[in-house]
Coordinates of C-alpha atoms and ligand atoms in Angstrom, one line a residue:
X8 CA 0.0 0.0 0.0
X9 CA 3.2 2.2 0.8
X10 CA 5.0 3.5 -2.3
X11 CA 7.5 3.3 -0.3
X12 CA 8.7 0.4 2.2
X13 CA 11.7 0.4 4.6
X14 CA 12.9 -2.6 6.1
X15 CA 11.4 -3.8 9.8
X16 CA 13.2 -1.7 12.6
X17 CA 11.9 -4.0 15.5
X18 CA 11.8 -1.9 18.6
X19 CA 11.6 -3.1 22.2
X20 CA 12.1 -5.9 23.9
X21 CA 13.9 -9.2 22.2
X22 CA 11.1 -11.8 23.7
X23 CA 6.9 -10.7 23.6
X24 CA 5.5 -11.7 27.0
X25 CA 3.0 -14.4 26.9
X26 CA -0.5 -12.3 25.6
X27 CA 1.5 -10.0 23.8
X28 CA -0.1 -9.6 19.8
X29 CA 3.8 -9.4 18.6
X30 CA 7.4 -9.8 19.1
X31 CA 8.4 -7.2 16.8
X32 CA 5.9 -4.4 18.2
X33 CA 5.4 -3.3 22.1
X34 CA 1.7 -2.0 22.7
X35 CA 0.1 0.1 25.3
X36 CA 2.9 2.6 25.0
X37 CA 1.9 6.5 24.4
X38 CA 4.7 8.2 22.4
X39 CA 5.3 11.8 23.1
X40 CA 6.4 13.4 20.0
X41 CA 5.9 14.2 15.8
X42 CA 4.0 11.2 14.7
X43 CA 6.9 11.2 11.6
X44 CA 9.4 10.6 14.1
X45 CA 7.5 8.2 16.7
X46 CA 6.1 6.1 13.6
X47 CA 10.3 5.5 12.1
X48 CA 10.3 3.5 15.5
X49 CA 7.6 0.8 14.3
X50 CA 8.3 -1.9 11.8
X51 CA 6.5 -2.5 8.4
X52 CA 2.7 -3.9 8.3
X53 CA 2.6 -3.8 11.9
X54 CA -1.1 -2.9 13.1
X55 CA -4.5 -3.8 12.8
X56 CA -6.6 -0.6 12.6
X57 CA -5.4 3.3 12.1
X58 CA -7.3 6.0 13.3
X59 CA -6.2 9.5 13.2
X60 CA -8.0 13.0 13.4
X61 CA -5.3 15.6 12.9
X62 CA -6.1 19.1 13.8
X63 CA -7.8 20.6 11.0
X64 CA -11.0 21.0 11.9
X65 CA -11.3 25.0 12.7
X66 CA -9.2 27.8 11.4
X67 CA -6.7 27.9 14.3
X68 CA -4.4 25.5 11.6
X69 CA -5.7 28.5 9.0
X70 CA -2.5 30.0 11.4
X71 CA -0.6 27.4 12.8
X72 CA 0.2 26.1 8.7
X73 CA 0.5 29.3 7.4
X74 CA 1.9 31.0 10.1
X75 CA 0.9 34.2 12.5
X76 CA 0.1 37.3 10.5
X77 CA -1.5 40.7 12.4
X78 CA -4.1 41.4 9.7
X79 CA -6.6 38.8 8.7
X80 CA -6.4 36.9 5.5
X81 CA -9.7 37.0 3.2
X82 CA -11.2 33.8 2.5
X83 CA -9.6 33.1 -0.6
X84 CA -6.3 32.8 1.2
X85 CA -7.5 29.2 2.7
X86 CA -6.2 27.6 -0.4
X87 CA -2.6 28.1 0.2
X88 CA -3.3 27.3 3.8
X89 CA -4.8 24.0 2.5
X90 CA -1.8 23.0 0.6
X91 CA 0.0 23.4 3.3
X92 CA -1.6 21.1 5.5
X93 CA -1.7 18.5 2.8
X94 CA 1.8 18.7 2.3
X95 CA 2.3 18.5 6.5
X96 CA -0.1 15.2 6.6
X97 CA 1.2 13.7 3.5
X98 CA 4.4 12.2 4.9
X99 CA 3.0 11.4 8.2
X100 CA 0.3 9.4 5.9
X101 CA 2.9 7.6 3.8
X102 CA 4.4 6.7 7.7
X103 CA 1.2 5.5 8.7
X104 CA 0.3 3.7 5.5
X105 CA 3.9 1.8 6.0
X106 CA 3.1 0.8 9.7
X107 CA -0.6 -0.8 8.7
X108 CA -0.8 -4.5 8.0
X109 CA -2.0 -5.4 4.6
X110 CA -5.4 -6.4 5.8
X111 CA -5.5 -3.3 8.2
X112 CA -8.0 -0.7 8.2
X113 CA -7.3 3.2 8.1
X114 CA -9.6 5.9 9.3
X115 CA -8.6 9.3 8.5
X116 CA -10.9 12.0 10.7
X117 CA -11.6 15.7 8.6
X118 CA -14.1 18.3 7.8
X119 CA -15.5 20.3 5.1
X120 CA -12.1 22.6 5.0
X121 CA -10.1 20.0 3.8
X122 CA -12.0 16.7 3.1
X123 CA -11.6 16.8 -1.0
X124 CA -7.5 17.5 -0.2
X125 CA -7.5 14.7 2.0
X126 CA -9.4 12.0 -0.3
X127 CA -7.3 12.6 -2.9
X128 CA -3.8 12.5 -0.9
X129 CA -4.9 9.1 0.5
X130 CA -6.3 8.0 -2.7
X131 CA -2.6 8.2 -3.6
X132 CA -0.9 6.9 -0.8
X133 CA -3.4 3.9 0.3
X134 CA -4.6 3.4 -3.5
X135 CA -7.8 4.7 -4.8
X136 CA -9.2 1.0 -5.2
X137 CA -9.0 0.5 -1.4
X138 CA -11.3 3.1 -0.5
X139 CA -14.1 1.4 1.3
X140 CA -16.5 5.0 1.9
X141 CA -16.4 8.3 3.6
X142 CA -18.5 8.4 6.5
X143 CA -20.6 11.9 7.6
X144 CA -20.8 12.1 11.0
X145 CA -23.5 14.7 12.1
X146 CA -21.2 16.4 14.4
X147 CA -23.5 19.5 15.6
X148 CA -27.0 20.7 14.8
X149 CA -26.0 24.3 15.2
X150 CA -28.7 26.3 13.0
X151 CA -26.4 28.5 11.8
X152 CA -29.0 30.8 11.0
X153 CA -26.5 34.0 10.6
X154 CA -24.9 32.3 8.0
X155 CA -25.7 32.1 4.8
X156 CA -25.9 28.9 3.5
X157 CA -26.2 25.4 4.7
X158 CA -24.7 24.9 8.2
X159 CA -21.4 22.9 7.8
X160 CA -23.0 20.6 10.3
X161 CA -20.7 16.9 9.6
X162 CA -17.7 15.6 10.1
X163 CA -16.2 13.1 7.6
X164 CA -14.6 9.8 8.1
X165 CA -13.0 8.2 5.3
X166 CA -12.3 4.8 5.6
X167 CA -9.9 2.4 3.8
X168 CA -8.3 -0.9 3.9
X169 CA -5.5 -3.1 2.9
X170 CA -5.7 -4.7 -0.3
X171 CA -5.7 -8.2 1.3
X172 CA -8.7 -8.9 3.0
X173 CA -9.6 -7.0 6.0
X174 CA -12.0 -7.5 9.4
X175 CA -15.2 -7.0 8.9
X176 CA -17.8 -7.1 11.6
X177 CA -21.1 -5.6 10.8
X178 CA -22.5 -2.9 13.4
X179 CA -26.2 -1.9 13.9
X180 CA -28.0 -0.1 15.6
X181 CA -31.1 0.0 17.8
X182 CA -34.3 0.3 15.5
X183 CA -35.7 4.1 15.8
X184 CA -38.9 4.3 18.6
X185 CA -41.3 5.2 15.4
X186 CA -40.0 2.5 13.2
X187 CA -40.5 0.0 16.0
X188 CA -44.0 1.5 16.8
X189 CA -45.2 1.8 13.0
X190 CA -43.9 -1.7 12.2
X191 CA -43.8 -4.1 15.1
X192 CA -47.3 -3.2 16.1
X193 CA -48.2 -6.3 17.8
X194 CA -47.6 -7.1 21.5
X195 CA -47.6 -11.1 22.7
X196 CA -49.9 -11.8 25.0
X197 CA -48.9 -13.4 28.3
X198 CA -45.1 -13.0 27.0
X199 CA -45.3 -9.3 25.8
X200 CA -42.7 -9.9 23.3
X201 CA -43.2 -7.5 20.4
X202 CA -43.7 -8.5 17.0
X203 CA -44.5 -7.3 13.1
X204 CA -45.5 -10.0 10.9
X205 CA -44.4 -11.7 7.8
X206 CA -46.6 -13.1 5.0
X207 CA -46.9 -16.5 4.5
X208 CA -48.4 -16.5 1.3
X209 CA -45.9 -17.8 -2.0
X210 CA -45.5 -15.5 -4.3
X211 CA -45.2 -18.4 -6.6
X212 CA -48.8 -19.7 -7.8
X213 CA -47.2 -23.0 -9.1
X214 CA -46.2 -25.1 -6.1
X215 CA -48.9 -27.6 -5.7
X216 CA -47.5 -29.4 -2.5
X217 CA -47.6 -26.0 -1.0
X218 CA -50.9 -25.6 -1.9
X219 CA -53.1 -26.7 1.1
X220 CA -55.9 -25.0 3.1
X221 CA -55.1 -23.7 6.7
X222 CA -57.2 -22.3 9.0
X223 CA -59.7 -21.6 6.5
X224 CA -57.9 -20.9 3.9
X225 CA -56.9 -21.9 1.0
X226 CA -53.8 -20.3 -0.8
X227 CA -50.1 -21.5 -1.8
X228 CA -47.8 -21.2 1.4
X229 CA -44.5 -20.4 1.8
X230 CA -44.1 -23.8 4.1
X231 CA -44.9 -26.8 4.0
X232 CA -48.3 -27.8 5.9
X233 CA -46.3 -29.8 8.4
X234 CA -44.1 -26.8 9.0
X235 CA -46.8 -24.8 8.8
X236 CA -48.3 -27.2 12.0
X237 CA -44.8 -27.0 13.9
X238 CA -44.8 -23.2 13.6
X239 CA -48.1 -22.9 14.7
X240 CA -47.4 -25.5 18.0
X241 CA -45.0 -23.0 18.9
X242 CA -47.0 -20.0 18.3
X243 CA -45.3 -18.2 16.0
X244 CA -47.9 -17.9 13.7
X245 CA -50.4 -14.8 14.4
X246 CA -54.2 -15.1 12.6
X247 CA -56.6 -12.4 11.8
X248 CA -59.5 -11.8 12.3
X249 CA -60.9 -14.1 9.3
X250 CA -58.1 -16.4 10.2
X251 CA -55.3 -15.7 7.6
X252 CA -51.8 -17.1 9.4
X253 CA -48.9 -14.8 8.9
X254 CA -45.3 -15.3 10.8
X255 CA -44.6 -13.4 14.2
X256 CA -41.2 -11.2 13.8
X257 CA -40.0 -10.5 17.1
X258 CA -37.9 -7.6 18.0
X259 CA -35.8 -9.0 20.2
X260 CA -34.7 -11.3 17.9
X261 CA -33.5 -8.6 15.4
X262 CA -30.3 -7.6 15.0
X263 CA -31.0 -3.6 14.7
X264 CA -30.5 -1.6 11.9
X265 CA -27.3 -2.4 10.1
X266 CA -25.4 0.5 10.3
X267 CA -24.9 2.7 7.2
X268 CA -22.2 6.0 6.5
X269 CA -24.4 8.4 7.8
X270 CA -23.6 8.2 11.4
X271 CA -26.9 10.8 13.1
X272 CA -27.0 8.4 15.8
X273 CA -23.7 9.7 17.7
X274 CA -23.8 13.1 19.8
X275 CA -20.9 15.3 20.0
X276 CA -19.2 15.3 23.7
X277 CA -21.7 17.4 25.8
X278 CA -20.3 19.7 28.3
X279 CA -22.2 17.9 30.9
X280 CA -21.3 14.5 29.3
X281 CA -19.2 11.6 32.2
X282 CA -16.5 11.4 29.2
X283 CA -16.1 15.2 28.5
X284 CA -12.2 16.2 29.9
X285 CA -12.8 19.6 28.6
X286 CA -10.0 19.1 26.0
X287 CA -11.5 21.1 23.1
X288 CA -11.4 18.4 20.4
X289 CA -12.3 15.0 22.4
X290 CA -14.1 13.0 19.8
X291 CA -17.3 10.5 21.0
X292 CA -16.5 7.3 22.4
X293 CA -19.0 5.7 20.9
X294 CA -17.6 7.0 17.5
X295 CA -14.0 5.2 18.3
X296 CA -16.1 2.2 19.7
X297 CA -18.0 1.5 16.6
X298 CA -14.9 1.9 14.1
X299 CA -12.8 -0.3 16.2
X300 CA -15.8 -2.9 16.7
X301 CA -16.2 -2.9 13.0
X302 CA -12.8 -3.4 11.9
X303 CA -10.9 -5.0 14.2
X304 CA -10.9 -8.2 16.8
X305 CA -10.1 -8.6 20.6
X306 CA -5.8 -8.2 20.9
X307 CA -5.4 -6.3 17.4
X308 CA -3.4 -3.7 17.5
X309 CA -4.8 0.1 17.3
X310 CA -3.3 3.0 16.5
X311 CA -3.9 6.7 17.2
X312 CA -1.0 8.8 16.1
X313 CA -2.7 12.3 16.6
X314 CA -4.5 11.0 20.1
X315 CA -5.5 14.0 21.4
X316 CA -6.8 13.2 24.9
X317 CA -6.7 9.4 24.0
X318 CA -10.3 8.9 23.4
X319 CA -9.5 5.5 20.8
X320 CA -6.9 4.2 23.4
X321 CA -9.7 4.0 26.0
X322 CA -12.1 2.5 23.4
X323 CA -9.3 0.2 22.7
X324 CA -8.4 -0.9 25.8
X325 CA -12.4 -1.3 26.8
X326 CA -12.6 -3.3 23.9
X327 CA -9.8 -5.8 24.6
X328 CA -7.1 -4.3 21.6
X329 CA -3.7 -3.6 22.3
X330 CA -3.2 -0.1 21.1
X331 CA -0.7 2.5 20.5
X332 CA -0.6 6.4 20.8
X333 CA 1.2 9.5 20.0
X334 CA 0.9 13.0 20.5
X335 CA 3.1 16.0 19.8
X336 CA 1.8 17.7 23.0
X337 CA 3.4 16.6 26.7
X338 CA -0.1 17.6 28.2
X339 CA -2.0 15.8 26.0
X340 CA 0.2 12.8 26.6
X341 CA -0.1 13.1 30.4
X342 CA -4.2 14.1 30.2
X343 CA -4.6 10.5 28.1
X344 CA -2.8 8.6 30.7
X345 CA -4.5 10.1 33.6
X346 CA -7.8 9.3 31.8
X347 CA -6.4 5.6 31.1
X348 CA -5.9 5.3 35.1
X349 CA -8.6 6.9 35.7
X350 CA -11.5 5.1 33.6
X351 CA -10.1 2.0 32.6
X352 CA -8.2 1.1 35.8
X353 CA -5.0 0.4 34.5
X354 CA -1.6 1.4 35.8
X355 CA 0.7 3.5 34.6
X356 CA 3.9 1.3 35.6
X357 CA 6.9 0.2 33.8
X358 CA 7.6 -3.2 35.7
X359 CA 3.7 -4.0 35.1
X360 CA 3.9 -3.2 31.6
X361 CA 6.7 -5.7 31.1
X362 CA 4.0 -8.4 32.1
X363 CA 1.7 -7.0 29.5
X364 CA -0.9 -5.6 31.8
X365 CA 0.2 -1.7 32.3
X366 CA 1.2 1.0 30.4
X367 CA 3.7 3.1 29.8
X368 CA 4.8 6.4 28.5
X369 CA 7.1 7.3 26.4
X370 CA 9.5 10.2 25.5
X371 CA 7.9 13.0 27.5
X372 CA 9.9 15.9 28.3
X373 CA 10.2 14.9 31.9
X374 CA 12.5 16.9 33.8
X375 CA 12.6 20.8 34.5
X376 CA 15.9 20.2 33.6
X377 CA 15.4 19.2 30.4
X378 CA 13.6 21.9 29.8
X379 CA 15.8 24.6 31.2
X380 CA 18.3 23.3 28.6
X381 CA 16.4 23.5 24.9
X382 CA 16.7 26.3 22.9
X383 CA 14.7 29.3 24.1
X384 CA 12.2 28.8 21.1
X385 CA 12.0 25.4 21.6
X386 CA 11.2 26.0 24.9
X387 CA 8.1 28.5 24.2
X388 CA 6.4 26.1 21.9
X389 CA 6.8 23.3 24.2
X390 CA 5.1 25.5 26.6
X391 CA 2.3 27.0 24.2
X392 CA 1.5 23.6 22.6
X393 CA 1.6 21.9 26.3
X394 CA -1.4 24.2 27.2
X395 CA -3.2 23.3 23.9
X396 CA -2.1 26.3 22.5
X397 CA -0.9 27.7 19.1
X398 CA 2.6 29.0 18.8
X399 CA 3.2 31.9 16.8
X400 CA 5.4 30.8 14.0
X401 CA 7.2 34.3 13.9
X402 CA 10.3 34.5 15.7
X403 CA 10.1 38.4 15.4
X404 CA 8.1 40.8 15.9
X405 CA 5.8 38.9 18.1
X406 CA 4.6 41.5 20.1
X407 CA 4.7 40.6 23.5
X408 CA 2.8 37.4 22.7
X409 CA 4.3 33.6 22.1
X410 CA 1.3 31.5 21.4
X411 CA -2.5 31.8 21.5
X412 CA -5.1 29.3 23.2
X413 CA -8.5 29.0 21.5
X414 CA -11.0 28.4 24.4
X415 CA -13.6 25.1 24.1
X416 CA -16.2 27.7 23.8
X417 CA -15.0 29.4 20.6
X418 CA -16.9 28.5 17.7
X419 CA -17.8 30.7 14.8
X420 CA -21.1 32.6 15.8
X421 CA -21.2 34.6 12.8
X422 CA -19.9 33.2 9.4
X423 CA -21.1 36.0 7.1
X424 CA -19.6 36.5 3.7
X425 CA -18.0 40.2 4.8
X426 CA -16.0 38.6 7.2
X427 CA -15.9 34.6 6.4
X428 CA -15.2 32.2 9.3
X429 CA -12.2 34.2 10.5
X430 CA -14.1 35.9 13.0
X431 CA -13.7 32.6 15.1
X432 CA -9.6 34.2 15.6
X433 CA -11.4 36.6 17.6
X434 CA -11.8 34.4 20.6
X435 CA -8.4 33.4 21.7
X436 CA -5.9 34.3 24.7
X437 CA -2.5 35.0 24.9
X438 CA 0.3 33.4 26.1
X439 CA 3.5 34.6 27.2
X440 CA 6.4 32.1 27.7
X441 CA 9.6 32.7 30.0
X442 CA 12.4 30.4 30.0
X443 CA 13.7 32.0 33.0
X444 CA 14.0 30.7 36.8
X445 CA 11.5 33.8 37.7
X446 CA 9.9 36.5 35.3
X447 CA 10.1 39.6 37.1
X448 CA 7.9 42.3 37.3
X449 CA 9.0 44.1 33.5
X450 CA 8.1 40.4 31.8
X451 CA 4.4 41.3 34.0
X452 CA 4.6 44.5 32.5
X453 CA 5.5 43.9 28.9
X454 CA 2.6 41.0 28.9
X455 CA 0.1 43.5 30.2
X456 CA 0.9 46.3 27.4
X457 CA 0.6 43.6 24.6
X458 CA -2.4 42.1 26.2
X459 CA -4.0 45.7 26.2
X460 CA -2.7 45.9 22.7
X461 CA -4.6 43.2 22.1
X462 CA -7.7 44.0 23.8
X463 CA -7.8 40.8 25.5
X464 CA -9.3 40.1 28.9
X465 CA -7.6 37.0 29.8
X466 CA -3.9 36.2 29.3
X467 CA -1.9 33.2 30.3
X468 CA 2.1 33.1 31.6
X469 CA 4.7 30.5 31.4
X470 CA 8.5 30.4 33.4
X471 CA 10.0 28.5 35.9
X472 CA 8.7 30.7 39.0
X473 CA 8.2 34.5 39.5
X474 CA 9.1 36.9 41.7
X475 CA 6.7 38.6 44.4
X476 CA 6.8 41.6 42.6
X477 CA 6.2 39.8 39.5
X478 CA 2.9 38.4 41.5
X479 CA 1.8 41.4 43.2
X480 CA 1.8 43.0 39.7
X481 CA -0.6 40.3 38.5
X482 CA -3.1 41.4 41.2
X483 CA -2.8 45.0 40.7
X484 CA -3.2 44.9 37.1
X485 CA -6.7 42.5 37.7
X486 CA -7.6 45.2 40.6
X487 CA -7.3 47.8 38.1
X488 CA -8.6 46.5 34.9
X489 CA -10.7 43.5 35.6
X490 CA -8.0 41.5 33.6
X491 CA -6.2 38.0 34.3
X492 CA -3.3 37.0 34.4
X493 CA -2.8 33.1 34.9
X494 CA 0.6 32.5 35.9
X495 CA 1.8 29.1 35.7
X496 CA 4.9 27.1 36.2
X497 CA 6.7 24.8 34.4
X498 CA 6.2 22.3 37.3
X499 CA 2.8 22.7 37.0
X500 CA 2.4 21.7 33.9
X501 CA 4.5 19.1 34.0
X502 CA 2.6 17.8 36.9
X503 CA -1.1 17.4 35.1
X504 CA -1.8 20.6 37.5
X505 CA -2.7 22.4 34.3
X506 CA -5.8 20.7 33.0
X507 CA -7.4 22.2 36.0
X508 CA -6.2 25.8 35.6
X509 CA -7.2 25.6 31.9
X510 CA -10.6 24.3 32.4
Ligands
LIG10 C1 -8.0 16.9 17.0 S1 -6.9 16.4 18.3 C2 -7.3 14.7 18.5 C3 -8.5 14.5 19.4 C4 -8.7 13.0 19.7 N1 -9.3 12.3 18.6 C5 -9.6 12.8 20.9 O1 -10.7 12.4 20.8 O2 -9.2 13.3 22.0 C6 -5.4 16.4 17.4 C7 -4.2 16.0 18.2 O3 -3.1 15.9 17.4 C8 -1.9 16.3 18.0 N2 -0.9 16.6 17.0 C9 -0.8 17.7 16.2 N3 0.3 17.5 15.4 C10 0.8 16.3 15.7 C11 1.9 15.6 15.2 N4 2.6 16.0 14.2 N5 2.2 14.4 15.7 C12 1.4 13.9 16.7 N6 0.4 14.5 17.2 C13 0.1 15.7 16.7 C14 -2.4 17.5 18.8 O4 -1.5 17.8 19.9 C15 -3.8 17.1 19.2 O5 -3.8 16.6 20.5

């Protein structure tokens, strides 16, 4: 499927603990890091299933592919922006096609601003012929009624597989209330089963032995008359009221509806849902369960390599896979594997792991250390992109600003055609990033003017510590104006502390 094969690079241990899916291959591992580098670690035709949903679903990639600009771009601007996210995904797809067995399956997550882009790239890279569909996923049912034009309501999922066979479990779906009322009318008596029925006449007048009156009356049955008897002894036939058998379908013997590629069934992660982790892209459960039912058995191996807060991994592990996971952000990394202790009960620990029963994570900046010794602009996009952020890609000229975090609440109100969907850039904060031991009161300072500048109301900071005056600024400048600043460490974040500052 690859047009381009390397040759296995086993990784891991030499022997697979008994349970383990592979030798070549350790599982239940999240992978901090690019998905082009994590995915060089993984051998050829190594998993079962591929899901990914990279982030192109709003316009804050409209700036993190093309890059931070003070004036807004018109609409007509998104196709360079377009290209440019192709030509990011496109090697991390040929990776990804590499890694996937023959008979794997590959589900790539988009919407509407890229979906065409994205069908042809993988046409290219999995081979048009193993195109299986693309799935719409009602995502919303905003009304969009300031916009003109249909409300970009869907997600799509387009799904492909291996050219050599592939798993294939059917899924369906509970029959809808009104179908079930209009069609299995009929209630059992005594058992209260629920029933439609099923005509028993032949549709073929020429069958003589089935030819035979019943009850009454005479016509050419579907069964034979001693089947007919048999049928009836176990009352499964229903009469009318003139006596005319017909077969009793019961409900609860249906499978459901087979499920078809319009997924309506499937709401989006309320705020009030159990699941929701307020990370501003966390995808259904039910959406990963259903693609990992379908096309994949218990200990196949799944992979996520843009997880996000893990939502497939936990699917995955509820569902008895092995799984891998990557993500280029630390905080995403640790929020997965808090929600993998957290929900599915399983331990983050190395020496269990080794048994085949924990997991483990991998290649996370770990140490303040670590991080005290990367480049200085290393250092601010490991911190914007830790708090789900969007660092600015100029260097220069930044104004006082590093990075920008969209909140979970921003979503584009008004899409008119005078201003296009850009008006969603309007809801974002700043973040400022430090890589000093404590910002001082003039780094307060500086952040205040360009957070003025920008006529925003909430700001966010980033160093190692601060000094008091640094703090008694912050309060001040909220005394004054009304405005916050949150000012977090680098220990915080690294200690999961964040998730709750953010939310
Ligand atoms: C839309 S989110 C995925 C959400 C996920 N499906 C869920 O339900 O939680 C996309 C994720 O891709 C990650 N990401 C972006 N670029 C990446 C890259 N090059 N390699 C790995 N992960 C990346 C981001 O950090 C983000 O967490």
């Amino acid at each position: 499927m690859s047009p381009k094969r390397s040759s296995p690079k086993p990784v891991g241990r030499a022997a697979a603990p008994v349970g383990r899916p592979s030798a070549l291959l350790d599982t239940r591992i999240i992978y901090c890091g690019d998905c082009l580098d994590q995915l060089q670690k993984l051998p050829d035709g190594c998993v079962d299933l591929i899901y990914i949903d990279p982030p192109f679903n709003s316009n804050r990639n409209y700036e993190v592919f093309w890059g931070e600009t003070r004036e807004k771009r018109a609409f007509a601007d998104r196709h360079a922006s377009t290209q440019a996210y192709i030509e990011y995904m496109r090697p991390r797809c040929v990776e990804l096609s590499r890694v996937l067995k023959k008979t794997g399956s590959f589900y790539y997550h988009c919407d509407w601003h890229a979906d065409g882009y994205v069908r042809v790239m993988l046409d290219q890279i999995l081979g048009e012929n193993n195109f299986r569909s693309g799935i719409v996923w009602r995502r919303t049912n905003a009304k969009g009624l300031a916009f003109k034009g249909f409300p970009n309501n869907h997600d799509t999922v387009f799904y492909y597989t291996g050219p050599d066979g592939f798993t294939w479990n059917r899924q369906f779906t509970e029959y809808d209330p009104e179908y079930v009322a209009k069609f299995y009318r009929f209630i059992e008596e005594g058992t209260g089963r629920r029933y439609r029925l099923s005509d028993l006449t032949n549709p073929n007048p020429n069958r003589p032995n089935l030819t035979y009156e019943w009850k009454g009356h005479k016509r050419v049955w579907r069964w034979t008359k001693e089947r007919m008897q048999e049928a009836h002894d176990k009352g499964i036939i229903h009469y009318s009221s003139t006596g005319l058998a017909a077969q009793k379908r019961y409900l609860d013997e249906m499978q459901g509806q087979p499920i078809d590629t319009v997924w309506d069934d499937i709401p989006p992660v309320q705020a009030q849902a159990d699941e929701r982790l307020g990370y501003p892209t966390q995808k259904p459960l039910a959406l990963l369960d259903r693609i990992i039912k379908a096309c994949s058995n218990p200990n196949d191996i799944i992979l996520d390599a843009f997880c996000g807060c893990g939502t497939a991994l936990v699917a995955a592990e509820n569902l008895g896979r092995q799984w891998i996971g990557i993500d280029i952000s630390p905080t995403a990394c640790r929020v997965m594997a808090k929600r993998l202790r957290d929900v599915c009960k399983v331990r983050e620990d190395e020496a269990l792991w080794r048994t085949g029963k924990g997991f483990i994570v991998r290649d996370l900046p770990r140490s303040i250390e670590q991080l005290r010794a990367i480049p200085p602009f290393e250092f601010e996009n490991w911190a914007v992109i830790a708090l789900g952020g969007i660092p600015n890609k100029a260097q220069v000229g930044d104004m006082g600003i590093d990075g920008r975090i969209f909140p979970v609440a921003a979503a584009p109100k008004k899409r008119g055609a005078a201003t296009g969907e850009l008006d969603f850039m309007d809801h974002w904060y700043p973040i400022q990033v430090k890589q000093k031991d404590k910002a001082g009161r003039p780094d307060i300072d500086a952040f205040e003017t360009a957070m003025e500048r920008a006529e925003r109301t909430k700001g966010f900071f980033v160093a190692f510590d601060y000094s008091a005056d640094a703090l008694t600024e912050i309060d001040r400048f909220f005394r004054k104006s009304g405005k916050v600043i949150v000012a977090l460490t680098v220990r915080e974040i690294l200690e999961e502390e964040i998730a709750r500052k953010l939310a």
